[in-house]
Amino acid sequence: MPAPLPTLDASCMVNGTAEERAAFGQKFLESMTEHGFVKLVNHPVPLPHVEDTFSQIKRFFKLPFADKKDIINDPKKGQQRGWSPPGEEKTWWLESNNGDIEAPKFSDNKESFDCGAPNDPLFPNRWPTESALPGYQKTMDTFFDSCGALCVDLLEVLASQMKLDPKLFSSRCTNEASTIRINHFPPVARETLESGQVSRIWPHNDFGIISLVFPDRTGGLEYEDRENPGTFIPMPYGGDDEVVVIVSETFQRWTNGGVRAGLHRVTKPVDMEGDTVPERWSLVYFCKADRHVNVGPLKEFVAAEKPPVYEDLTALEYQAMRNAVHYPEPLAEEVGVGA
Ligand SMILES: O=C(O)CCC(=O)C(=O)O
Ligand SMILES: [Fe+2]
């Protein structure tokens, strides 16, 4: 059995002594390197914000179809904004299909909404009207700012712990390209998920630097057991104050493969009873590199005996390339929602 995922007390990031911060930094980097994941409690995103945001996301998904359709995501834009209808995003394509375009079209049993930085000029957010959902935009913008600040601090902890310039990662991330993603997983028959054709979310890595996942009481998030690739370990609900931090692909690329992205999926909760998998929501912050930044390996992680294993390209190009994979074009048209 692999060592369980640690839950770290992050209160020292705000008011800890140098010693407490160093002890936190060591365990944080260790878990991110060993597992690709770590859980934090007493982190600085205020619990009332998290609760507010959860209430708003539940309201969002209850909006009438017409309101959601008005702000439908256009997969051709390369960056997600607005509502992705059930089945539109196909995470199976990210890791599981091995490039086989003739393979069956396994689907995701979820709908989502994505928004970026407040007032993003390049990829404007697509909000429901204020009268349809009062306060929604403000709640999301506030949540965006708190998560962005936490991620910048966590990136500085990682760099310091690696004995590098503390701003090595954070200077490449003003959160201009970061996004909030919310997911809604409707109730589904247990046998549908057990059929192997449909998943809540198929195994995947996130594309940014790190991600924050705020827990849902239902459970179902699982992470790969690296000692037994292809097998997954449930991450049980650990309390409303908990946040799961995930290493994402850009961090793996920057560190030249040294700190690997954490493969994860969402399926039925391990302890569920009965024939219907309960409804679930999730709230995620994808902290991404600024758009012009190179997401090839940083020189600090390259040496004669460790040549670069990833190509140079901008974060914007990388995001567009990865997004195109899970909105495969012919399939987007097939579900009748392509823009
Ligand atoms: O729903 C969750 O717990 C995780 C969601 C996730 O992995 C994603 O949206 O990328
Ligand atoms: Fe994810």
Tab-separated table of C-alpha atoms and ligand atoms in Angstrom:
chain	number	residue	atom	x	y	z
A	1	MET	CA	0.000	0.000	0.000
A	2	PRO	CA	1.464	3.447	-0.851
A	3	ALA	CA	1.856	6.008	1.933
A	4	PRO	CA	-1.466	7.838	2.381
A	5	LEU	CA	-1.810	11.352	1.053
A	6	PRO	CA	-0.847	13.771	3.823
A	7	THR	CA	-3.143	16.536	5.038
A	8	LEU	CA	-1.023	19.574	5.910
A	9	ASP	CA	-1.919	22.505	8.114
A	10	ALA	CA	-1.342	25.591	5.938
A	11	SER	CA	-1.987	28.181	8.668
A	12	CYS	CA	1.770	28.771	8.924
A	13	MET	CA	1.685	30.357	5.449
A	14	VAL	CA	-0.031	33.353	7.027
A	15	ASN	CA	1.293	33.534	10.568
A	16	GLY	CA	3.835	30.757	11.120
A	17	THR	CA	7.419	31.007	12.284
A	18	ALA	CA	10.241	30.469	9.794
A	19	GLU	CA	10.661	26.966	11.236
A	20	GLU	CA	6.991	26.082	10.811
A	21	ARG	CA	7.039	27.354	7.248
A	22	ALA	CA	10.150	25.321	6.446
A	23	ALA	CA	8.567	22.142	7.885
A	24	PHE	CA	5.405	22.797	5.867
A	25	GLY	CA	7.431	23.474	2.687
A	26	GLN	CA	9.323	20.219	3.034
A	27	LYS	CA	6.199	18.057	3.433
A	28	PHE	CA	4.399	19.980	0.703
A	29	LEU	CA	7.142	19.450	-1.883
A	30	GLU	CA	7.595	15.831	-0.779
A	31	SER	CA	3.954	14.933	-1.335
A	32	MET	CA	3.674	16.891	-4.588
A	33	THR	CA	6.744	15.023	-5.881
A	34	GLU	CA	5.849	11.577	-4.538
A	35	HIS	CA	2.111	11.546	-5.292
A	36	GLY	CA	1.351	14.618	-7.427
A	37	PHE	CA	-1.207	15.627	-4.758
A	38	VAL	CA	-1.476	17.009	-1.259
A	39	LYS	CA	-4.369	18.092	0.946
A	40	LEU	CA	-4.341	21.358	2.914
A	41	VAL	CA	-6.447	22.521	5.828
A	42	ASN	CA	-6.460	25.974	7.464
A	43	HIS	CA	-5.586	27.490	4.103
A	44	PRO	CA	-6.211	31.179	3.467
A	45	VAL	CA	-9.273	30.885	1.153
A	46	PRO	CA	-12.026	31.846	3.609
A	47	LEU	CA	-14.556	29.086	4.221
A	48	PRO	CA	-17.536	31.469	3.785
A	49	HIS	CA	-16.253	32.240	0.238
A	50	VAL	CA	-16.074	28.553	-0.549
A	51	GLU	CA	-19.589	28.018	0.814
A	52	ASP	CA	-20.929	31.036	-1.101
A	53	THR	CA	-19.354	29.791	-4.291
A	54	PHE	CA	-20.836	26.309	-3.803
A	55	SER	CA	-24.318	27.818	-3.307
A	56	GLN	CA	-23.929	29.819	-6.502
A	57	ILE	CA	-22.751	26.869	-8.563
A	58	LYS	CA	-25.749	24.809	-7.483
A	59	ARG	CA	-27.978	27.695	-8.601
A	60	PHE	CA	-26.100	28.015	-11.884
A	61	PHE	CA	-26.718	24.438	-12.941
A	62	LYS	CA	-30.426	24.765	-12.097
A	63	LEU	CA	-30.847	27.647	-14.569
A	64	PRO	CA	-33.228	26.980	-17.448
A	65	PHE	CA	-31.589	25.488	-20.533
A	66	ALA	CA	-32.174	28.732	-22.497
A	67	ASP	CA	-30.097	30.771	-20.014
A	68	LYS	CA	-27.242	28.293	-20.138
A	69	LYS	CA	-27.424	27.969	-23.921
A	70	ASP	CA	-26.983	31.759	-24.239
A	71	ILE	CA	-23.508	31.414	-22.749
A	72	ILE	CA	-22.495	28.125	-24.324
A	73	ASN	CA	-18.759	27.447	-24.585
A	74	ASP	CA	-17.310	27.642	-28.095
A	75	PRO	CA	-14.703	24.856	-28.309
A	76	LYS	CA	-13.184	26.459	-31.414
A	77	LYS	CA	-11.954	29.435	-29.358
A	78	GLY	CA	-9.311	27.221	-27.719
A	79	GLN	CA	-10.003	28.478	-24.158
A	80	GLN	CA	-13.123	27.449	-22.274
A	81	ARG	CA	-15.626	30.138	-21.324
A	82	GLY	CA	-19.226	29.647	-20.269
A	83	TRP	CA	-21.308	26.491	-20.223
A	84	SER	CA	-20.197	23.115	-21.602
A	85	PRO	CA	-23.339	20.952	-21.931
A	86	PRO	CA	-23.523	17.355	-20.722
A	87	GLY	CA	-21.237	15.110	-22.708
A	88	GLU	CA	-19.527	17.885	-24.648
A	89	GLU	CA	-16.110	17.656	-23.055
A	90	LYS	CA	-14.602	14.221	-23.565
A	91	THR	CA	-11.833	13.655	-21.046
A	92	TRP	CA	-11.424	10.065	-22.240
A	93	TRP	CA	-9.492	11.506	-25.182
A	94	LEU	CA	-6.839	13.075	-22.948
A	95	GLU	CA	-5.115	9.957	-21.632
A	96	SER	CA	-7.063	6.828	-22.408
A	97	ASN	CA	-7.495	6.582	-26.164
A	98	ASN	CA	-3.802	6.420	-27.100
A	99	GLY	CA	-4.481	8.328	-30.283
A	100	ASP	CA	-6.965	5.782	-31.634
A	101	ILE	CA	-9.552	7.976	-33.343
A	102	GLU	CA	-11.595	4.955	-34.417
A	103	ALA	CA	-12.016	3.851	-30.803
A	104	PRO	CA	-15.429	4.017	-29.129
A	105	LYS	CA	-16.588	7.417	-28.005
A	106	PHE	CA	-16.557	7.048	-24.257
A	107	SER	CA	-18.271	9.994	-22.620
A	108	ASP	CA	-18.324	12.082	-19.445
A	109	ASN	CA	-21.485	12.244	-17.373
A	110	LYS	CA	-21.177	15.919	-16.457
A	111	GLU	CA	-21.820	19.543	-17.434
A	112	SER	CA	-19.411	22.386	-16.614
A	113	PHE	CA	-18.906	26.123	-16.526
A	114	ASP	CA	-15.565	27.896	-16.927
A	115	CYS	CA	-14.528	31.482	-16.308
A	116	GLY	CA	-11.187	33.262	-16.359
A	117	ALA	CA	-9.744	36.340	-14.705
A	118	PRO	CA	-12.144	39.182	-14.017
A	119	ASN	CA	-12.340	41.350	-17.165
A	120	ASP	CA	-10.031	39.078	-19.199
A	121	PRO	CA	-9.643	41.087	-22.442
A	122	LEU	CA	-8.476	38.182	-24.617
A	123	PHE	CA	-11.085	35.538	-23.750
A	124	PRO	CA	-14.006	37.437	-22.203
A	125	ASN	CA	-16.018	35.601	-19.598
A	126	ARG	CA	-19.550	34.560	-20.445
A	127	TRP	CA	-21.821	35.248	-17.495
A	128	PRO	CA	-25.478	34.478	-16.940
A	129	THR	CA	-27.432	37.727	-16.662
A	130	GLU	CA	-27.463	39.396	-13.246
A	131	SER	CA	-31.231	39.035	-13.092
A	132	ALA	CA	-31.041	35.284	-13.812
A	133	LEU	CA	-28.394	34.714	-11.153
A	134	PRO	CA	-27.843	37.679	-8.836
A	135	GLY	CA	-24.332	37.973	-7.456
A	136	TYR	CA	-22.919	35.062	-9.476
A	137	GLN	CA	-20.213	37.022	-11.293
A	138	LYS	CA	-19.124	38.828	-8.136
A	139	THR	CA	-18.872	35.573	-6.191
A	140	MET	CA	-16.789	33.969	-8.926
A	141	ASP	CA	-14.514	37.002	-9.272
A	142	THR	CA	-13.896	37.062	-5.513
A	143	PHE	CA	-13.213	33.349	-5.441
A	144	PHE	CA	-10.853	33.710	-8.407
A	145	ASP	CA	-8.766	36.325	-6.589
A	146	SER	CA	-8.467	34.329	-3.344
A	147	CYS	CA	-7.446	31.151	-5.146
A	148	GLY	CA	-4.970	33.013	-7.358
A	149	ALA	CA	-3.262	34.523	-4.316
A	150	LEU	CA	-3.032	31.129	-2.602
A	151	CYS	CA	-1.523	29.507	-5.708
A	152	VAL	CA	1.133	32.214	-6.081
A	153	ASP	CA	2.126	31.654	-2.439
A	154	LEU	CA	2.235	27.880	-2.939
A	155	LEU	CA	4.447	28.282	-6.022
A	156	GLU	CA	6.838	30.367	-3.928
A	157	VAL	CA	6.894	27.681	-1.217
A	158	LEU	CA	7.790	25.069	-3.860
A	159	ALA	CA	10.586	27.152	-5.420
A	160	SER	CA	12.070	28.071	-2.017
A	161	GLN	CA	11.978	24.456	-0.949
A	162	MET	CA	13.869	23.531	-4.128
A	163	LYS	CA	16.490	26.150	-3.120
A	164	LEU	CA	15.712	28.178	-6.232
A	165	ASP	CA	14.694	31.816	-6.659
A	166	PRO	CA	11.390	31.912	-4.729
A	167	LYS	CA	9.814	33.775	-7.668
A	168	LEU	CA	10.989	31.296	-10.312
A	169	PHE	CA	7.460	29.957	-10.895
A	170	SER	CA	5.335	32.800	-9.533
A	171	SER	CA	6.978	35.411	-11.786
A	172	ARG	CA	5.509	33.414	-14.682
A	173	CYS	CA	2.035	33.471	-13.208
A	174	THR	CA	-0.041	36.588	-12.616
A	175	ASN	CA	-3.144	34.395	-13.012
A	176	GLU	CA	-4.117	36.253	-16.211
A	177	ALA	CA	-4.785	32.854	-17.805
A	178	SER	CA	-5.981	30.908	-14.753
A	179	THR	CA	-9.557	29.644	-14.692
A	180	ILE	CA	-12.319	28.506	-12.406
A	181	ARG	CA	-14.061	25.315	-13.490
A	182	ILE	CA	-17.249	24.088	-11.908
A	183	ASN	CA	-18.714	20.689	-12.653
A	184	HIS	CA	-22.145	19.192	-12.100
A	185	PHE	CA	-22.547	15.427	-12.140
A	186	PRO	CA	-26.244	14.497	-12.315
A	187	PRO	CA	-27.487	11.408	-10.489
A	188	VAL	CA	-26.724	8.385	-12.625
A	189	ALA	CA	-27.499	4.684	-12.539
A	190	ARG	CA	-24.705	2.716	-10.923
A	191	GLU	CA	-24.745	0.308	-13.858
A	192	THR	CA	-24.098	3.172	-16.294
A	193	LEU	CA	-20.842	4.042	-14.544
A	194	GLU	CA	-20.005	0.362	-14.152
A	195	SER	CA	-20.530	-0.255	-17.880
A	196	GLY	CA	-17.055	1.139	-18.542
A	197	GLN	CA	-18.434	3.368	-21.344
A	198	VAL	CA	-19.322	6.403	-19.245
A	199	SER	CA	-17.389	8.063	-16.443
A	200	ARG	CA	-17.930	11.160	-14.340
A	201	ILE	CA	-14.433	12.244	-15.441
A	202	TRP	CA	-11.942	9.868	-17.109
A	203	PRO	CA	-8.330	9.688	-15.864
A	204	HIS	CA	-6.569	12.907	-16.830
A	205	ASN	CA	-3.977	15.467	-15.832
A	206	ASP	CA	-4.910	19.117	-15.559
A	207	PHE	CA	-3.053	21.384	-18.020
A	208	GLY	CA	-1.977	24.325	-15.855
A	209	ILE	CA	0.729	24.669	-13.184
A	210	ILE	CA	-1.208	23.492	-10.136
A	211	SER	CA	-4.925	22.997	-9.451
A	212	LEU	CA	-7.004	23.471	-6.325
A	213	VAL	CA	-9.993	21.162	-5.886
A	214	PHE	CA	-12.481	22.053	-3.171
A	215	PRO	CA	-14.133	18.970	-1.797
A	216	ASP	CA	-17.636	17.741	-2.278
A	217	ARG	CA	-19.210	15.622	0.441
A	218	THR	CA	-20.335	13.016	-2.083
A	219	GLY	CA	-16.819	11.737	-2.772
A	220	GLY	CA	-15.663	10.060	-5.972
A	221	LEU	CA	-12.377	11.868	-6.697
A	222	GLU	CA	-9.570	9.314	-7.055
A	223	TYR	CA	-5.825	9.617	-7.708
A	224	GLU	CA	-3.484	7.209	-9.408
A	225	ASP	CA	-1.437	4.878	-7.266
A	226	ARG	CA	1.982	5.398	-8.833
A	227	GLU	CA	3.214	2.084	-7.463
A	228	ASN	CA	0.474	0.373	-9.474
A	229	PRO	CA	-0.078	2.511	-12.567
A	230	GLY	CA	-3.633	2.339	-13.865
A	231	THR	CA	-5.114	1.749	-10.415
A	232	PHE	CA	-6.751	4.549	-8.451
A	233	ILE	CA	-7.070	5.400	-4.772
A	234	PRO	CA	-10.211	7.143	-3.488
A	235	MET	CA	-9.741	10.523	-1.879
A	236	PRO	CA	-12.444	10.538	0.759
A	237	TYR	CA	-14.151	13.767	1.776
A	238	GLY	CA	-12.083	15.300	4.568
A	239	GLY	CA	-14.140	18.343	5.593
A	240	ASP	CA	-15.285	21.628	4.106
A	241	ASP	CA	-12.057	23.320	5.092
A	242	GLU	CA	-9.931	21.014	2.988
A	243	VAL	CA	-8.446	21.764	-0.423
A	244	VAL	CA	-6.664	19.272	-2.662
A	245	VAL	CA	-3.626	20.646	-4.519
A	246	ILE	CA	-2.690	18.841	-7.730
A	247	VAL	CA	0.511	19.067	-9.778
A	248	SER	CA	-0.516	19.826	-13.361
A	249	GLU	CA	1.159	19.415	-16.735
A	250	THR	CA	2.871	22.819	-16.958
A	251	PHE	CA	4.719	22.159	-13.695
A	252	GLN	CA	5.824	18.772	-14.993
A	253	ARG	CA	7.097	20.459	-18.164
A	254	TRP	CA	8.873	23.297	-16.326
A	255	THR	CA	10.645	20.804	-14.050
A	256	ASN	CA	11.624	18.704	-17.076
A	257	GLY	CA	9.632	15.745	-15.768
A	258	GLY	CA	11.088	16.037	-12.247
A	259	VAL	CA	7.734	16.717	-10.548
A	260	ARG	CA	5.069	14.758	-12.384
A	261	ALA	CA	1.447	15.768	-12.867
A	262	GLY	CA	-1.050	13.881	-10.703
A	263	LEU	CA	-3.363	11.657	-12.744
A	264	HIS	CA	-6.904	11.694	-11.347
A	265	ARG	CA	-10.474	10.760	-12.197
A	266	VAL	CA	-13.986	11.071	-10.779
A	267	THR	CA	-16.150	8.004	-10.368
A	268	LYS	CA	-18.778	6.662	-7.979
A	269	PRO	CA	-18.038	7.106	-4.267
A	270	VAL	CA	-16.449	3.971	-2.791
A	271	ASP	CA	-18.907	3.623	0.062
A	272	MET	CA	-22.110	4.236	-1.896
A	273	GLU	CA	-25.113	1.985	-1.509
A	274	GLY	CA	-28.095	1.516	-3.815
A	275	ASP	CA	-28.485	1.691	-7.568
A	276	THR	CA	-28.203	5.431	-8.103
A	277	VAL	CA	-24.940	7.318	-7.823
A	278	PRO	CA	-25.831	10.575	-6.047
A	279	GLU	CA	-25.661	13.992	-7.651
A	280	ARG	CA	-22.347	15.782	-7.168
A	281	TRP	CA	-20.790	19.216	-7.776
A	282	SER	CA	-17.167	20.264	-7.848
A	283	LEU	CA	-15.261	23.499	-7.674
A	284	VAL	CA	-11.778	23.729	-9.165
A	285	TYR	CA	-9.201	26.480	-9.710
A	286	PHE	CA	-6.712	25.855	-12.506
A	287	CYS	CA	-3.655	28.028	-11.894
A	288	LYS	CA	-2.072	28.553	-15.317
A	289	ALA	CA	1.087	30.141	-16.681
A	290	ASP	CA	0.782	33.593	-18.252
A	291	ARG	CA	-0.014	33.295	-21.920
A	292	HIS	CA	3.282	34.482	-23.408
A	293	VAL	CA	5.356	32.335	-21.031
A	294	ASN	CA	7.365	29.367	-22.322
A	295	VAL	CA	6.112	26.048	-20.973
A	296	GLY	CA	9.211	24.162	-22.036
A	297	PRO	CA	11.648	23.020	-19.310
A	298	LEU	CA	13.181	25.852	-17.260
A	299	LYS	CA	16.961	26.077	-17.460
A	300	GLU	CA	17.203	25.300	-13.723
A	301	PHE	CA	15.970	21.755	-14.506
A	302	VAL	CA	18.091	21.098	-17.584
A	303	ALA	CA	21.665	19.782	-17.535
A	304	ALA	CA	24.000	17.898	-19.879
A	305	GLU	CA	22.820	14.610	-18.360
A	306	LYS	CA	19.199	15.842	-18.237
A	307	PRO	CA	18.436	17.294	-21.679
A	308	PRO	CA	14.992	18.877	-22.178
A	309	VAL	CA	12.282	16.263	-22.634
A	310	TYR	CA	9.575	18.761	-23.673
A	311	GLU	CA	9.491	21.219	-26.558
A	312	ASP	CA	9.326	24.989	-26.101
A	313	LEU	CA	5.943	26.596	-26.744
A	314	THR	CA	3.890	29.328	-25.167
A	315	ALA	CA	1.350	28.603	-22.457
A	316	LEU	CA	-1.362	29.900	-24.791
A	317	GLU	CA	-0.353	27.486	-27.555
A	318	TYR	CA	-0.138	24.634	-25.078
A	319	GLN	CA	-3.590	25.268	-23.603
A	320	ALA	CA	-5.183	25.509	-27.045
A	321	MET	CA	-3.471	22.288	-28.113
A	322	ARG	CA	-4.603	20.347	-25.031
A	323	ASN	CA	-8.125	21.783	-25.118
A	324	ALA	CA	-8.516	20.660	-28.721
A	325	VAL	CA	-7.881	17.069	-27.616
A	326	HIS	CA	-10.880	16.790	-25.328
A	327	TYR	CA	-13.255	18.640	-27.605
A	328	PRO	CA	-12.584	16.416	-30.617
A	329	GLU	CA	-14.066	18.296	-33.555
A	330	PRO	CA	-16.294	15.697	-35.254
A	331	LEU	CA	-17.760	14.755	-31.910
A	332	ALA	CA	-18.569	18.353	-30.898
A	333	GLU	CA	-20.682	18.601	-34.054
A	334	GLU	CA	-22.265	15.231	-33.395
A	335	VAL	CA	-23.780	16.281	-30.054
A	336	GLY	CA	-25.295	19.277	-31.842
A	337	VAL	CA	-23.815	21.961	-29.674
A	338	GLY	CA	-20.823	23.120	-31.718
A	339	ALA	CA	-20.842	26.897	-32.173
B	1	LIG	O1	-14.668	16.869	-9.461
B	1	LIG	C1	-13.558	16.741	-8.937
B	1	LIG	O2	-13.396	16.411	-7.772
B	1	LIG	C2	-12.326	16.981	-9.798
B	1	LIG	C3	-12.640	17.655	-11.098
B	1	LIG	C4	-11.517	17.625	-12.072
B	1	LIG	O3	-10.625	16.819	-11.991
B	1	LIG	C5	-11.488	18.592	-13.188
B	1	LIG	O4	-12.474	19.318	-13.412
B	1	LIG	O5	-10.440	18.660	-13.876
B	2	FE	FE	-8.884	17.494	-13.159
